[in-house]
Amino acid sequence: MNEEKFIEIVFSSIKDKGVRAAFRRADSSRLNYQCVEFLLKLGIDADNFDHRTAAFTVMASIARSNTSENGAVSFARGLALSFPDKSESDAAILRMRKLCSCENVRELALNLRPILDLISSRNIRVDYASIYRDMLLFRYENQRDNLRIKWMKDFYSQEL
């Protein structure tokens, strides 16, 4: 299943309040078993830790957000836009550096969750499909540097 279709299905599923509540807990290691069935029905490899972590991270973030459809802003650009002085903000730079220092999907998910919550609290609509795609690619060591460069370019971009 492609990333866009997965995100579309998550957004349509959270219209149900019970599903939304379960998805909010998807990134909790003690409670994510409630969402495994959803992954299996979509044909996502729930046995693969990286696939499962990426899906659960995005599902929880979408369920906690105030938006009803996928956005177009990259999460790195959204991070910069979350601060008044944008990519000049020490707090934003620190968060970006912490993300770029991650070495595996688990670390990435742990550092990405609060960033996505922050961006959502500023009503910035991020592109969850690209986040999911990046998380899936991050498991490959030869892709990590390319992703880090992409994120830094988006973060320091002067576009509004």
mmCIF file of C-alpha atoms in Angstrom:
data_model
loop_
_atom_site.group_PDB
_atom_site.id
_atom_site.type_symbol
_atom_site.label_atom_id
_atom_site.label_comp_id
_atom_site.label_asym_id
_atom_site.label_seq_id
_atom_site.Cartn_x
_atom_site.Cartn_y
_atom_site.Cartn_z
ATOM 1 C CA MET A 1 0.000 0.000 0.000
ATOM 2 C CA ASN A 2 1.358 3.416 -0.884
ATOM 3 C CA GLU A 3 1.840 6.125 1.725
ATOM 4 C CA GLU A 4 -0.848 8.476 0.422
ATOM 5 C CA LYS A 5 -3.498 5.758 0.506
ATOM 6 C CA PHE A 6 -2.504 4.762 4.056
ATOM 7 C CA ILE A 7 -2.795 8.373 5.253
ATOM 8 C CA GLU A 8 -6.132 8.801 3.470
ATOM 9 C CA ILE A 9 -7.501 5.695 5.211
ATOM 10 C CA VAL A 10 -6.246 6.880 8.619
ATOM 11 C CA PHE A 11 -7.957 10.259 8.161
ATOM 12 C CA SER A 12 -11.236 8.629 7.115
ATOM 13 C CA SER A 13 -11.028 6.142 10.016
ATOM 14 C CA ILE A 14 -10.594 8.779 12.736
ATOM 15 C CA LYS A 15 -14.023 10.201 11.956
ATOM 16 C CA ASP A 16 -15.182 7.485 14.359
ATOM 17 C CA LYS A 17 -14.486 8.717 17.907
ATOM 18 C CA GLY A 18 -13.627 5.242 19.206
ATOM 19 C CA VAL A 19 -11.095 4.649 16.445
ATOM 20 C CA ARG A 20 -9.637 8.117 16.999
ATOM 21 C CA ALA A 21 -9.181 7.346 20.703
ATOM 22 C CA ALA A 22 -7.421 4.062 19.896
ATOM 23 C CA PHE A 23 -5.179 5.752 17.316
ATOM 24 C CA ARG A 24 -4.165 8.427 19.841
ATOM 25 C CA ARG A 25 -2.615 5.618 21.858
ATOM 26 C CA ALA A 26 -0.976 3.931 18.864
ATOM 27 C CA ASP A 27 2.503 5.171 19.774
ATOM 28 C CA SER A 28 2.255 3.793 23.318
ATOM 29 C CA SER A 29 4.105 0.481 23.551
ATOM 30 C CA ARG A 30 1.610 -0.737 26.168
ATOM 31 C CA LEU A 31 -1.524 0.182 24.217
ATOM 32 C CA ASN A 32 -0.660 -0.084 20.535
ATOM 33 C CA TYR A 33 -1.950 -3.656 20.367
ATOM 34 C CA GLN A 34 -5.357 -2.013 19.851
ATOM 35 C CA CYS A 35 -4.183 -0.805 16.432
ATOM 36 C CA VAL A 36 -2.394 -3.903 15.144
ATOM 37 C CA GLU A 37 -5.600 -5.224 13.594
ATOM 38 C CA PHE A 38 -5.896 -2.012 11.557
ATOM 39 C CA LEU A 39 -2.375 -2.498 10.158
ATOM 40 C CA LEU A 40 -3.026 -6.137 9.328
ATOM 41 C CA LYS A 41 -6.257 -5.304 7.476
ATOM 42 C CA LEU A 42 -4.294 -2.840 5.348
ATOM 43 C CA GLY A 43 -1.586 -5.367 4.580
ATOM 44 C CA ILE A 44 1.135 -3.519 6.511
ATOM 45 C CA ASP A 45 3.866 -5.780 7.835
ATOM 46 C CA ALA A 46 3.059 -5.631 11.559
ATOM 47 C CA ASP A 47 5.865 -8.120 12.270
ATOM 48 C CA ASN A 48 8.424 -5.598 11.055
ATOM 49 C CA PHE A 49 9.269 -3.288 13.967
ATOM 50 C CA ASP A 50 10.241 -0.352 11.724
ATOM 51 C CA HIS A 51 7.058 -0.575 9.619
ATOM 52 C CA ARG A 52 4.923 -0.839 12.731
ATOM 53 C CA THR A 53 6.699 2.046 14.490
ATOM 54 C CA ALA A 54 6.379 4.334 11.470
ATOM 55 C CA ALA A 55 2.690 3.541 11.055
ATOM 56 C CA PHE A 56 1.891 3.918 14.754
ATOM 57 C CA THR A 57 3.790 7.213 15.028
ATOM 58 C CA VAL A 58 1.905 8.731 12.113
ATOM 59 C CA MET A 59 -1.464 7.303 13.184
ATOM 60 C CA ALA A 60 -1.116 8.739 16.702
ATOM 61 C CA SER A 61 -0.002 12.116 15.413
ATOM 62 C CA ILE A 62 -2.931 12.353 13.002
ATOM 63 C CA ALA A 63 -5.407 11.304 15.704
ATOM 64 C CA ARG A 64 -4.055 13.957 18.103
ATOM 65 C CA SER A 65 -4.045 16.704 15.464
ATOM 66 C CA ASN A 66 -6.859 19.156 14.833
ATOM 67 C CA THR A 67 -6.939 18.547 11.111
ATOM 68 C CA SER A 68 -9.224 16.412 8.988
ATOM 69 C CA GLU A 69 -7.022 16.032 5.918
ATOM 70 C CA ASN A 70 -3.391 15.706 4.956
ATOM 71 C CA GLY A 71 -1.393 18.902 4.601
ATOM 72 C CA ALA A 72 1.403 19.958 2.277
ATOM 73 C CA VAL A 73 4.111 21.289 4.618
ATOM 74 C CA SER A 74 7.111 19.078 5.361
ATOM 75 C CA PHE A 75 7.596 18.423 9.058
ATOM 76 C CA ALA A 76 11.025 20.126 8.953
ATOM 77 C CA ARG A 77 9.512 23.283 7.477
ATOM 78 C CA GLY A 78 6.627 22.994 9.943
ATOM 79 C CA LEU A 79 9.130 22.898 12.795
ATOM 80 C CA ALA A 80 10.730 26.137 11.620
ATOM 81 C CA LEU A 81 7.324 27.766 11.144
ATOM 82 C CA SER A 82 6.382 26.826 14.718
ATOM 83 C CA PHE A 83 8.696 29.497 16.107
ATOM 84 C CA PRO A 84 8.524 33.288 15.650
ATOM 85 C CA ASP A 85 12.114 33.513 14.401
ATOM 86 C CA LYS A 86 11.661 30.398 12.279
ATOM 87 C CA SER A 87 14.908 28.539 11.468
ATOM 88 C CA GLU A 88 16.878 31.083 13.498
ATOM 89 C CA SER A 89 15.279 29.853 16.717
ATOM 90 C CA ASP A 90 17.717 28.063 19.031
ATOM 91 C CA ALA A 91 14.925 25.758 20.222
ATOM 92 C CA ALA A 92 13.996 24.794 16.664
ATOM 93 C CA ILE A 93 17.642 24.249 15.696
ATOM 94 C CA LEU A 94 18.178 22.036 18.744
ATOM 95 C CA ARG A 95 15.163 19.886 17.833
ATOM 96 C CA MET A 96 16.315 19.588 14.231
ATOM 97 C CA ARG A 97 19.824 18.575 15.284
ATOM 98 C CA LYS A 98 18.398 15.992 17.640
ATOM 99 C CA LEU A 99 16.349 14.501 14.796
ATOM 100 C CA CYS A 100 19.326 14.441 12.476
ATOM 101 C CA SER A 101 21.426 12.619 15.076
ATOM 102 C CA CYS A 102 19.021 9.664 15.199
ATOM 103 C CA GLU A 103 20.444 6.335 14.106
ATOM 104 C CA ASN A 104 17.334 4.167 13.793
ATOM 105 C CA VAL A 105 13.569 4.358 13.329
ATOM 106 C CA ARG A 106 12.877 3.921 17.044
ATOM 107 C CA GLU A 107 15.018 6.943 17.952
ATOM 108 C CA LEU A 108 13.495 8.922 15.108
ATOM 109 C CA ALA A 109 9.970 8.138 16.288
ATOM 110 C CA LEU A 110 10.757 9.119 19.885
ATOM 111 C CA ASN A 111 12.161 12.476 18.768
ATOM 112 C CA LEU A 112 9.574 13.117 16.060
ATOM 113 C CA ARG A 113 6.477 12.643 18.256
ATOM 114 C CA PRO A 114 6.843 15.836 20.338
ATOM 115 C CA ILE A 115 7.815 17.799 17.240
ATOM 116 C CA LEU A 116 4.668 16.704 15.419
ATOM 117 C CA ASP A 117 2.588 17.602 18.485
ATOM 118 C CA LEU A 118 4.201 21.056 18.580
ATOM 119 C CA ILE A 119 3.586 21.649 14.880
ATOM 120 C CA SER A 120 -0.026 20.526 15.236
ATOM 121 C CA SER A 121 -0.536 22.869 18.196
ATOM 122 C CA ARG A 122 0.445 25.755 15.894
ATOM 123 C CA ASN A 123 -2.221 24.667 13.375
ATOM 124 C CA ILE A 124 0.351 23.929 10.692
ATOM 125 C CA ARG A 125 -0.870 21.157 8.393
ATOM 126 C CA VAL A 126 2.000 18.802 7.647
ATOM 127 C CA ASP A 127 2.263 16.195 4.944
ATOM 128 C CA TYR A 128 1.893 12.955 6.906
ATOM 129 C CA ALA A 129 2.458 10.838 3.804
ATOM 130 C CA SER A 130 5.972 12.248 3.428
ATOM 131 C CA ILE A 131 6.652 11.705 7.140
ATOM 132 C CA TYR A 132 5.564 8.081 6.839
ATOM 133 C CA ARG A 133 7.652 7.625 3.682
ATOM 134 C CA ASP A 134 10.716 9.181 5.348
ATOM 135 C CA MET A 135 10.339 6.966 8.397
ATOM 136 C CA LEU A 136 10.153 3.861 6.228
ATOM 137 C CA LEU A 137 13.260 4.937 4.293
ATOM 138 C CA PHE A 138 15.163 5.835 7.468
ATOM 139 C CA ARG A 139 15.583 2.145 8.314
ATOM 140 C CA TYR A 140 18.070 1.884 5.445
ATOM 141 C CA GLU A 141 21.470 3.143 6.507
ATOM 142 C CA ASN A 142 22.331 4.306 2.991
ATOM 143 C CA GLN A 143 19.222 6.572 2.942
ATOM 144 C CA ARG A 144 19.717 8.317 6.301
ATOM 145 C CA ASP A 145 22.189 10.960 5.111
ATOM 146 C CA ASN A 146 19.980 11.836 2.135
ATOM 147 C CA LEU A 147 16.980 12.236 4.442
ATOM 148 C CA ARG A 148 18.931 14.372 6.901
ATOM 149 C CA ILE A 149 20.028 16.683 4.089
ATOM 150 C CA LYS A 150 16.461 16.886 2.764
ATOM 151 C CA TRP A 151 15.155 17.779 6.238
ATOM 152 C CA MET A 152 17.825 20.434 6.760
ATOM 153 C CA LYS A 153 17.079 21.982 3.348
ATOM 154 C CA ASP A 154 13.367 22.102 4.204
ATOM 155 C CA PHE A 155 14.095 23.508 7.665
ATOM 156 C CA TYR A 156 16.316 26.323 6.391
ATOM 157 C CA SER A 157 14.184 27.043 3.321
ATOM 158 C CA GLN A 158 13.166 30.687 3.051
ATOM 159 C CA GLU A 159 9.769 29.848 1.539
ATOM 160 C CA LEU A 160 6.728 30.689 3.578
#
